[in-house]
XYZ file of C-alpha atoms in Angstrom:
691
model
C 99.576 78.692 45.733
C 101.848 75.637 45.604
C 105.569 76.157 46.039
C 108.806 74.230 45.898
C 109.548 73.534 49.567
C 113.312 73.725 49.023
C 113.461 77.398 48.097
C 109.906 78.760 48.278
C 109.716 79.193 44.496
C 106.402 78.758 42.767
C 105.879 75.739 40.541
C 106.042 76.378 36.804
C 103.405 73.727 36.049
C 100.839 75.643 38.108
C 101.506 78.860 36.208
C 101.352 77.031 32.864
C 98.054 75.461 33.883
C 96.595 78.882 34.660
C 97.976 80.239 31.363
C 95.861 77.793 29.349
C 92.869 80.023 30.073
C 94.403 82.849 27.984
C 94.137 82.612 24.204
C 97.018 84.988 23.587
C 99.464 82.349 24.823
C 98.186 79.749 22.366
C 99.263 78.663 18.928
C 97.141 76.093 17.113
C 95.088 75.592 20.294
C 98.192 74.770 22.336
C 100.541 76.902 24.362
C 103.106 78.552 22.071
C 106.608 77.113 22.796
C 107.926 80.677 23.055
C 105.157 81.477 25.547
C 106.010 78.347 27.532
C 109.638 79.487 27.748
C 108.433 82.947 28.775
C 106.125 81.635 31.535
C 108.604 79.044 32.797
C 111.259 81.720 33.300
C 108.778 83.898 35.186
C 108.061 80.972 37.504
C 111.781 80.328 37.915
C 112.272 83.964 38.983
C 109.267 84.078 41.315
C 109.204 83.312 45.019
C 106.236 83.442 47.361
C 107.536 86.771 48.726
C 107.706 88.183 45.192
C 104.199 87.128 44.257
C 102.639 88.163 47.543
C 98.887 87.726 47.523
C 98.619 87.225 43.756
C 96.954 83.998 42.673
C 98.265 81.930 39.755
C 95.377 83.218 37.645
C 96.299 86.830 38.447
C 99.993 86.227 37.787
C 99.125 84.526 34.490
C 96.821 87.438 33.614
C 99.639 89.965 34.135
C 102.038 87.812 32.113
C 99.409 87.511 29.360
C 99.053 91.288 29.160
C 102.833 91.634 28.834
C 102.971 88.930 26.149
C 100.191 90.471 24.063
C 101.542 94.041 24.413
C 104.964 92.912 23.183
C 103.543 90.989 20.209
C 104.296 93.965 17.982
C 107.043 96.462 18.699
C 109.419 98.895 17.079
C 112.539 97.260 15.642
C 115.836 97.531 17.572
C 114.335 99.545 20.408
C 113.347 99.018 24.010
C 109.599 99.556 24.347
C 108.424 100.567 27.811
C 105.142 101.043 29.638
C 103.946 101.549 33.219
C 100.388 100.862 34.329
C 98.128 100.235 37.301
C 97.717 96.464 37.588
C 94.192 95.030 37.512
C 92.842 91.494 37.523
C 90.899 89.975 34.619
C 87.640 91.173 36.205
C 88.957 94.732 36.629
C 89.813 94.544 40.323
C 92.798 96.627 41.454
C 95.757 94.442 42.454
C 97.453 97.085 44.591
C 100.606 97.432 42.501
C 102.000 99.168 39.439
C 103.712 97.214 36.678
C 106.716 98.443 34.687
C 107.402 96.484 31.496
C 110.310 96.718 29.053
C 110.717 94.649 25.918
C 113.543 94.835 23.394
C 116.763 93.288 22.112
C 118.818 91.629 24.820
C 121.760 93.734 25.904
C 124.391 93.984 28.593
C 123.590 96.014 31.713
C 119.824 96.139 31.168
C 118.534 94.736 34.439
C 121.043 96.279 36.850
C 120.721 99.664 35.121
C 116.915 99.648 35.266
C 116.884 98.489 38.874
C 119.475 101.135 39.699
C 117.224 103.866 38.306
C 114.224 102.637 40.279
C 116.305 102.444 43.448
C 117.739 105.921 42.852
C 114.182 107.261 42.856
C 113.579 105.675 46.243
C 111.012 103.126 45.092
C 110.848 99.632 46.532
C 110.729 96.779 44.028
C 108.244 94.077 45.010
C 109.181 91.613 42.282
C 111.185 91.461 39.065
C 110.890 88.857 36.299
C 113.331 88.715 33.400
C 112.561 86.098 30.743
C 115.022 85.866 27.843
C 113.332 84.425 24.784
C 114.130 83.872 21.125
C 111.400 85.145 18.829
C 110.968 85.769 15.127
C 109.806 89.221 14.061
C 108.895 90.494 10.652
C 109.860 93.855 9.195
C 106.758 95.383 10.773
C 107.888 94.237 14.208
C 105.180 91.590 14.518
C 106.077 88.438 16.409
C 105.406 85.390 14.240
C 106.984 82.653 12.158
C 108.590 84.748 9.429
C 111.428 87.220 9.816
C 114.600 87.559 11.861
C 115.327 85.400 14.881
C 115.941 87.792 17.774
C 116.924 87.231 21.395
C 114.789 89.580 23.466
C 114.786 90.697 27.073
C 111.340 90.930 28.608
C 111.510 92.666 31.972
C 108.482 92.989 34.244
C 108.921 94.918 37.493
C 106.246 94.995 40.197
C 106.136 98.305 42.085
C 103.911 99.793 44.792
C 100.944 101.931 43.778
C 102.485 105.170 42.531
C 101.036 108.676 42.173
C 100.899 110.023 38.579
C 103.892 112.340 39.099
C 106.043 109.453 40.299
C 104.989 107.288 37.363
C 106.109 109.993 34.972
C 109.430 110.326 36.787
C 110.000 106.565 36.585
C 109.196 106.465 32.871
C 111.481 109.422 32.152
C 114.325 108.023 34.237
C 114.107 104.521 32.771
C 113.962 105.877 29.203
C 117.068 107.993 29.800
C 118.800 105.011 31.384
C 117.958 102.798 28.408
C 119.279 105.488 26.044
C 122.581 105.518 27.943
C 122.772 101.726 27.847
C 122.094 101.723 24.115
C 124.815 104.302 23.406
C 127.412 102.606 25.592
C 126.727 99.076 24.369
C 126.508 99.981 20.683
C 129.869 101.794 20.849
C 131.575 99.431 23.288
C 133.806 97.739 20.708
C 134.627 101.059 19.048
C 135.535 102.585 22.419
C 137.863 99.700 23.242
C 139.379 100.003 19.766
C 140.032 103.692 20.477
C 141.845 102.674 23.652
C 143.991 100.228 21.659
C 144.904 103.069 19.269
C 145.852 105.292 22.213
C 148.060 102.529 23.598
C 149.856 102.186 20.271
C 150.314 105.945 19.924
C 151.607 106.361 23.478
C 154.031 103.454 23.065
C 155.920 105.306 20.329
C 155.267 108.917 21.371
C 158.038 111.392 22.085
C 157.386 112.788 25.560
C 159.086 114.461 28.514
C 158.370 111.363 30.595
C 160.945 108.694 31.332
C 160.774 105.476 29.379
C 159.849 103.596 32.577
C 156.940 105.950 33.210
C 155.663 105.568 29.645
C 155.933 101.774 29.755
C 154.120 101.634 33.099
C 151.354 103.867 31.727
C 151.068 101.642 28.650
C 150.911 98.551 30.867
C 148.124 100.165 32.877
C 146.116 101.018 29.769
C 146.530 97.467 28.490
C 145.424 96.220 31.900
C 142.183 98.213 31.919
C 141.510 97.288 28.286
C 141.722 93.622 29.330
C 138.298 93.662 31.024
C 139.255 95.699 34.087
C 137.235 98.722 32.963
C 133.674 99.084 31.691
C 134.014 101.589 28.843
C 130.960 103.842 28.666
C 132.169 106.701 26.495
C 135.101 108.439 24.833
C 135.865 111.914 23.511
C 138.878 113.545 21.852
C 140.065 117.124 22.412
C 142.630 119.229 20.613
C 144.165 122.356 22.166
C 145.431 125.533 20.562
C 148.981 126.748 21.199
C 150.504 130.148 21.824
C 153.375 131.398 19.613
C 155.859 130.255 22.276
C 154.525 126.707 22.051
C 152.610 126.717 25.338
C 148.996 125.585 25.403
C 146.633 128.508 24.861
C 143.898 129.273 27.338
C 141.293 128.935 24.594
C 138.224 126.838 24.038
C 139.270 123.217 23.444
C 138.177 121.746 20.150
C 136.040 118.617 20.450
C 136.472 116.236 17.523
C 132.810 115.368 17.091
C 133.498 112.405 14.840
C 135.428 110.778 17.694
C 132.631 111.012 20.278
C 131.603 107.542 21.409
C 129.123 106.004 23.848
C 127.393 108.344 26.261
C 129.826 111.121 25.270
C 128.091 111.386 21.906
C 125.981 113.822 23.895
C 128.199 116.933 23.877
C 126.144 118.503 26.658
C 127.724 116.018 29.046
C 130.764 117.426 30.815
C 133.505 115.128 32.043
C 135.283 117.475 34.426
C 132.934 120.390 35.036
C 129.549 120.670 36.710
C 128.270 122.831 33.863
C 129.021 122.416 30.162
C 132.639 121.996 29.109
C 134.529 125.220 29.863
C 135.014 127.700 27.091
C 138.478 128.314 28.532
C 140.892 125.793 29.960
C 141.091 125.973 33.742
C 144.428 126.487 35.474
C 144.114 122.992 36.930
C 143.682 121.395 33.502
C 146.489 123.453 32.021
C 148.736 122.266 34.837
C 147.879 118.642 34.054
C 148.644 119.087 30.365
C 152.041 120.560 31.214
C 152.999 117.727 33.583
C 155.320 114.970 32.453
C 152.834 112.206 33.299
C 151.169 110.927 30.106
C 147.863 109.938 31.747
C 145.547 111.121 34.495
C 143.012 109.136 36.492
C 140.249 111.008 38.276
C 136.563 110.973 38.986
C 134.389 112.574 36.342
C 131.373 114.759 37.050
C 129.056 112.135 35.591
C 127.046 109.674 37.644
C 126.605 106.422 35.804
C 123.116 105.205 34.989
C 124.673 102.059 33.579
C 125.600 98.907 35.488
C 125.993 100.555 38.920
C 125.043 103.928 40.312
C 128.325 105.636 41.052
C 130.455 108.503 39.798
C 132.198 107.461 36.608
C 135.959 107.196 36.459
C 137.809 109.384 33.985
C 141.039 108.368 32.267
C 142.777 111.057 30.244
C 145.549 110.184 27.783
C 147.661 112.955 26.303
C 148.240 113.265 22.570
C 151.767 114.242 21.507
C 153.033 115.701 18.250
C 156.302 114.716 16.563
C 158.184 117.187 18.785
C 156.853 115.693 22.008
C 154.466 118.585 22.668
C 150.961 117.923 23.970
C 148.345 118.963 21.436
C 145.301 117.037 22.628
C 143.756 114.502 24.928
C 141.640 111.365 24.671
C 139.149 111.072 27.496
C 137.501 107.823 28.492
C 134.735 107.493 31.055
C 133.458 104.318 32.629
C 133.708 102.155 35.711
C 136.494 100.024 37.068
C 135.308 96.427 37.326
C 134.972 94.501 40.579
C 138.140 92.582 39.705
C 140.057 95.851 39.403
C 139.160 96.594 43.016
C 139.912 93.083 44.244
C 143.363 92.603 42.718
C 146.406 93.022 44.931
C 148.185 96.341 44.453
C 151.303 94.561 43.226
C 149.251 93.158 40.318
C 147.953 96.530 39.112
C 150.212 98.541 36.798
C 150.733 102.155 37.833
C 149.585 101.422 41.391
C 152.462 99.018 42.017
C 154.990 101.628 40.877
C 153.359 104.369 42.941
C 153.251 102.228 46.073
C 156.852 101.036 45.761
C 158.027 104.639 45.407
C 156.076 105.613 48.521
C 157.284 102.623 50.549
C 160.874 103.478 49.638
C 160.402 106.975 51.076
C 159.305 105.643 54.479
C 162.774 104.299 55.224
C 161.291 101.208 56.876
C 163.458 98.101 56.692
C 162.027 95.590 54.236
C 160.053 92.918 56.045
C 160.041 94.820 59.340
C 156.903 95.263 61.417
C 156.531 98.879 60.309
C 157.073 97.936 56.660
C 154.411 95.219 56.776
C 151.935 97.436 58.582
C 152.475 100.315 56.161
C 151.974 98.025 53.162
C 148.795 96.670 54.720
C 147.459 100.209 55.154
C 148.136 100.963 51.498
C 146.685 97.619 50.360
C 143.436 98.430 52.166
C 143.386 102.066 51.081
C 140.250 102.992 49.089
C 141.110 101.734 45.605
C 139.588 104.740 43.839
C 141.830 106.927 45.970
C 144.931 104.914 45.093
C 144.260 105.494 41.416
C 143.900 109.263 41.884
C 146.237 110.244 44.728
C 149.796 111.417 44.073
C 152.787 109.893 45.828
C 153.414 112.760 48.262
C 149.843 112.775 49.534
C 149.733 109.000 49.785
C 152.895 109.056 51.891
C 151.519 111.808 54.156
C 148.162 110.156 54.746
C 149.365 106.555 55.023
C 151.999 107.524 57.602
C 149.334 109.446 59.490
C 147.117 106.373 59.527
C 150.028 104.237 60.722
C 150.686 106.571 63.648
C 146.975 106.481 64.402
C 147.107 102.712 64.856
C 149.461 103.209 67.817
C 147.121 105.660 69.545
C 143.560 105.164 68.271
C 141.502 108.345 68.277
C 139.342 110.438 65.978
C 141.275 111.876 63.033
C 140.592 113.165 59.535
C 142.755 113.173 56.409
C 141.790 115.479 53.553
C 142.738 115.148 49.881
C 141.628 117.747 47.364
C 140.657 116.756 43.846
C 143.203 118.202 41.424
C 140.416 120.020 39.557
C 138.912 121.392 42.814
C 135.570 119.641 42.246
C 135.450 117.602 45.418
C 137.261 116.635 48.602
C 138.118 113.087 49.529
C 138.133 112.842 53.321
C 139.058 109.796 55.377
C 137.605 109.951 58.879
C 138.768 107.504 61.529
C 136.572 107.010 64.591
C 137.032 104.620 67.535
C 134.958 101.634 66.547
C 132.999 101.487 69.798
C 131.830 105.065 69.221
C 130.774 104.682 65.600
C 127.121 104.422 64.633
C 124.843 105.588 61.847
C 123.909 108.765 63.683
C 127.572 109.717 64.206
C 128.323 108.983 60.548
C 125.499 111.265 59.397
C 126.515 114.064 61.781
C 130.130 113.938 60.607
C 129.019 114.104 56.972
C 126.879 117.138 57.726
C 129.736 118.897 59.550
C 132.138 118.255 56.662
C 129.692 119.480 54.014
C 128.777 122.594 56.010
C 132.369 123.432 56.912
C 133.460 123.445 53.268
C 130.251 124.952 51.908
C 129.806 121.829 49.796
C 127.517 118.816 49.644
C 127.795 115.221 50.774
C 128.112 113.268 47.524
C 128.937 109.817 48.909
C 130.246 107.932 51.905
C 131.833 104.501 52.247
C 132.243 102.980 55.739
C 134.761 100.202 56.353
C 135.313 98.030 59.409
C 138.433 95.914 59.698
C 140.196 94.251 62.586
C 141.607 97.541 63.858
C 139.949 99.350 66.788
C 139.019 102.173 64.403
C 136.159 102.483 61.953
C 136.978 104.301 58.702
C 134.514 106.331 56.664
C 135.497 107.684 53.271
C 133.481 110.849 52.552
C 133.232 112.586 49.181
C 132.294 116.262 49.591
C 131.258 117.919 46.336
C 132.450 121.492 45.771
C 131.830 124.381 43.444
C 135.331 124.851 41.974
C 137.076 127.945 43.346
C 133.921 128.932 45.234
C 133.838 127.208 48.609
C 134.936 127.600 52.212
C 138.387 126.673 53.537
C 138.074 125.684 57.212
C 141.030 125.107 59.489
C 141.545 121.334 59.328
C 142.759 121.066 62.943
C 139.681 122.906 64.203
C 137.476 120.761 61.988
C 139.091 117.619 63.371
C 138.478 118.861 66.916
C 134.825 119.521 66.062
C 134.417 115.989 64.728
C 136.199 114.547 67.752
C 133.643 116.324 69.935
C 130.870 114.634 67.945
C 132.347 111.238 68.676
C 133.067 111.969 72.321
C 130.709 109.962 74.500
C 129.210 111.084 77.776
C 131.686 108.880 79.651
C 134.556 110.378 77.637
C 133.498 113.806 78.823
C 133.345 112.646 82.429
C 136.781 111.052 82.158
C 138.314 114.255 80.779
C 136.714 116.358 83.519
C 137.976 113.915 86.119
C 141.527 114.221 84.802
C 141.316 118.022 84.701
C 140.019 118.200 88.288
C 142.217 115.367 89.606
C 139.197 113.287 90.605
C 139.338 109.535 89.997
C 136.171 108.645 88.083
C 137.444 105.375 86.598
C 135.247 103.070 88.665
C 132.124 105.017 87.679
C 132.735 105.040 83.901
C 130.008 103.132 82.125
C 127.984 102.780 85.321
C 125.689 105.790 85.095
C 122.238 104.759 83.818
C 121.079 105.987 80.405
C 118.269 108.016 81.977
C 120.785 109.936 84.070
C 122.977 110.660 81.037
C 119.966 111.941 79.117
C 119.275 114.548 81.816
C 122.647 115.515 83.257
C 125.898 116.606 81.624
C 129.253 115.114 82.698
C 130.039 118.319 84.620
C 126.959 117.773 86.788
C 127.904 114.119 87.273
C 131.318 115.168 88.568
C 129.607 117.258 91.259
C 127.488 114.256 92.180
C 130.581 112.063 92.484
C 132.120 114.555 94.898
C 129.003 114.254 97.067
C 128.906 110.461 96.812
C 132.468 110.350 98.127
C 131.311 112.137 101.314
C 128.552 109.680 102.196
C 128.900 107.845 105.483
C 127.722 104.314 106.132
C 124.059 105.246 106.665
C 124.102 108.964 106.039
C 122.350 111.136 103.482
C 124.045 114.019 101.708
C 122.199 116.890 100.082
C 123.138 119.494 97.461
C 120.966 122.413 96.371
C 121.152 123.779 92.814
C 119.205 125.528 90.094
C 119.055 125.111 86.334
C 119.325 127.963 83.887
C 115.832 129.177 83.148
C 114.327 128.067 86.474
C 111.783 130.418 88.026
C 113.036 132.416 91.009
C 110.676 130.501 93.335
C 112.152 127.140 92.249
C 114.699 125.198 94.256
C 116.213 121.872 93.260
C 118.239 119.504 95.341
C 119.882 116.127 95.100
C 119.886 113.576 97.875
C 122.687 111.023 98.001
C 122.604 107.715 99.848
C 124.474 104.410 99.763
C 122.942 100.918 99.679
C 119.225 101.828 99.646
C 117.252 104.776 98.293
C 116.156 107.608 100.546
C 112.738 107.037 102.137
C 110.759 109.940 100.684
C 108.215 109.627 103.472
C 110.995 110.829 105.771
C 112.387 113.527 103.471
C 109.128 115.131 102.347
C 108.138 116.487 105.795
C 111.513 118.200 106.061
C 110.975 119.989 102.724
C 107.436 120.933 103.713
C 108.545 122.328 107.076
C 110.862 124.684 105.186
C 107.943 125.996 103.131
C 108.623 123.960 99.999
C 106.279 121.979 97.766
C 107.754 118.995 95.881
C 106.913 119.139 92.162
C 108.793 116.006 91.074
C 111.371 113.446 92.184
C 113.475 111.077 90.095
C 115.863 108.534 91.503
C 118.900 106.978 89.811
C 120.719 103.807 90.817
C 124.476 103.965 90.240
C 126.642 100.881 90.601
C 130.331 101.140 91.388
C 131.977 97.761 91.742
C 130.158 96.008 94.588
C 128.724 99.289 95.901
C 125.316 100.746 95.120
C 124.559 104.463 95.314
C 121.285 106.316 94.920
C 120.882 109.846 93.624
C 117.474 111.500 94.041
C 116.791 114.591 91.937
C 114.066 116.716 93.560
C 112.371 119.772 92.041
C 110.517 122.072 94.470
C 108.885 125.479 94.651
C 107.983 127.762 97.534
C 104.464 127.253 98.885
C 103.618 130.932 98.464
C 105.485 131.279 95.124
C 107.606 134.048 96.615
C 111.132 134.284 95.164
C 114.202 132.820 96.815
C 117.641 134.354 96.977
C 119.535 131.283 95.757
C 122.947 132.699 96.687
C 121.799 133.059 100.298
C 119.590 130.007 100.808
C 121.524 127.116 99.185
C 124.023 126.659 102.016
C 121.331 127.317 104.658
C 119.026 124.740 103.055
C 121.753 122.078 102.811
C 122.958 122.432 106.404
C 119.390 122.619 107.740
C 118.308 119.442 105.933
C 121.384 117.585 107.197
C 120.781 118.746 110.780
C 117.087 117.841 110.769
C 117.786 114.451 109.142
C 120.420 113.711 111.779
C 118.061 114.738 114.600
C 120.147 117.754 115.564
C 117.259 120.129 114.869
C 113.516 119.876 115.224
C 111.254 119.601 112.204
C 108.538 122.215 112.583
C 107.213 125.416 111.061
C 110.023 127.559 112.421
C 112.176 126.036 109.675
C 110.279 128.167 107.133
C 112.324 131.085 108.390
C 115.530 129.474 107.131
C 114.630 130.123 103.476
C 112.511 133.220 104.008
C 115.179 135.038 106.003
C 118.269 133.237 104.759
C 119.210 132.289 108.311
C 120.939 129.143 109.546
C 119.193 126.228 111.226
C 120.942 127.193 114.482
C 119.411 130.676 114.310
C 116.032 129.081 113.624
C 116.546 126.921 116.718
C 117.288 130.037 118.778
C 114.074 131.697 117.561
C 112.199 128.474 118.372
C 113.554 128.465 121.944
C 112.777 132.157 122.441
C 109.214 131.688 121.143
C 108.659 128.742 123.474
C 109.908 130.735 126.428
C 107.493 133.521 125.602
C 104.732 130.971 125.203
C 105.463 129.527 128.639
C 105.265 132.981 130.203
C 101.868 133.484 128.668
C 103.072 136.451 126.657
C 102.451 134.834 123.240
C 99.829 132.515 121.775
C 100.414 128.864 120.738
C 103.420 127.702 118.659
C 101.530 127.337 115.315
C 100.310 130.914 115.633
C 103.823 132.088 116.437
C 105.260 130.185 113.454
C 102.737 131.712 111.055
C 103.149 135.210 112.465
C 106.922 135.115 112.175
C 106.666 133.796 108.599
C 104.195 136.529 107.628
C 105.936 139.412 109.397
C 109.665 139.006 108.888
C 110.878 142.574 109.258
C 110.599 142.779 113.061
C 113.193 140.002 113.231
């Protein structure tokens, strides 16, 4: 397959040449101009990686099938099919093909690709020709009829099982339905927003004039292409005799439903259908002075990008300034809305200035600049939703954190109790994907909720920030102690070296020079507490000496004994140590050595696992000290290395007592009273009670 060397794209002329073998592309014995445009755009979209092992003939064959299938279609609809791709001779091509054909529309490609991605399916290739065709009333492509601009989308997928194919078809159809509803009502939804702006501008309310004007400015700002409007709905609320809003079922004005909210089964603020009674949280909002509310809805967008839709509620006021209803809009803030400076965004600028004023920082001071930077880089969705008091609390907490970086969490509860927004700060050098996942699991479990989303951010600061969204069942979830939860998360982020450092401080042992110098294999086996014991032993080592420490692990058999040997410069020669263990009646099961560097010094730690030769149990409380002192004495040449040393562990005696028995036995041997030394050694080991 020939390609353009500059960008690895296939050459259109090669695809057009292959297409001449297919009659469906032809018109009056020549390639149809519309088909040429169709094929050329496929070639423009295709790279060698996209096409894979497909030949030009096979690619042309798949394009021909798409072209012929779309020759006749239903008017004003998106037709869709999914099939197992085969070559012209019926050979399987090892991929499934999803095809959509219909009127061109906004959000088609990103919405379809979002649905496929949400189902966890890898896209191998995607071609999206836009062509102008004429279709008759029967939907047949030809020369007579209306000129229509159509999107033809062909997506190459892996081979899929039948159940997955059905799921893809269902998901894409539902996505296309959402796109159709949102796009067809887009102008009407924006017009509704313009009406709300006009009504709010002249409404009698309890809010100050400044607050109303700022709210109006914000609504004008989002209407000016800073918000993708996907749906709208209008509610009216009943009132009690005293004028307060009744806790009754809100009345949905069906004729005002627009976009995806034409479907009344969709709930904006609840996980189930809209509540039959107003919740306390919603009643509280309606009674507040603020004319608008910004929050996250309960709806995940299938359109444009896969994220939770934003909800903007605008109160409706009667001639007496009483709230009688609400206009709800759902959609997505645009990328520009997230990129603009806070000072350029109505509502946010007022909120931030109020919060900055409460800090008491001198304008232009270091603290003032740092605080403003924290707010500027605050998650934009959070800035839209958070109230001033919480923003002040959290932003000041973050500022203090910059002075002493450590693990901290800041929790904000959704005003309708549907989710928690949690900012977690972790020292950057301790952050990784595994830590992020563990923290998310701890948060979800602690609140009895679910991890809905997470957004990591890495700036210049020494801290990584992860914004977690924990979904809740309103009024039915756990309430952990935040300080205890923070401590639990801090423990997750605490490294092995952190643990050693803390233990060193608690025990007044300087471990600084060893931090970061223990090998990974050692850390995998031993906890920091065990390492601290090893450091104590390393500190005792002489120039050429060997230190030993006996120990046991929980769960060890009673005939097991472990020890560690410590030496500077070079490792211990096991050929010299093994005979000492064997003389004490021990069999070495395994030995692992670890090299530990400390500045210009090298230390070796040998971990030895042993068992008694006869599998008889050991009294660890009695033998550990005897074993350690005996090994040291034998290694130093202060005691002989022979079978009498078995008595040290069997009887729990010291090496000096073993030496005394050795001398006594030799004296008896010299007098002719007893047999040879090996026989004496074995007899004393077998018959301990007489001693």
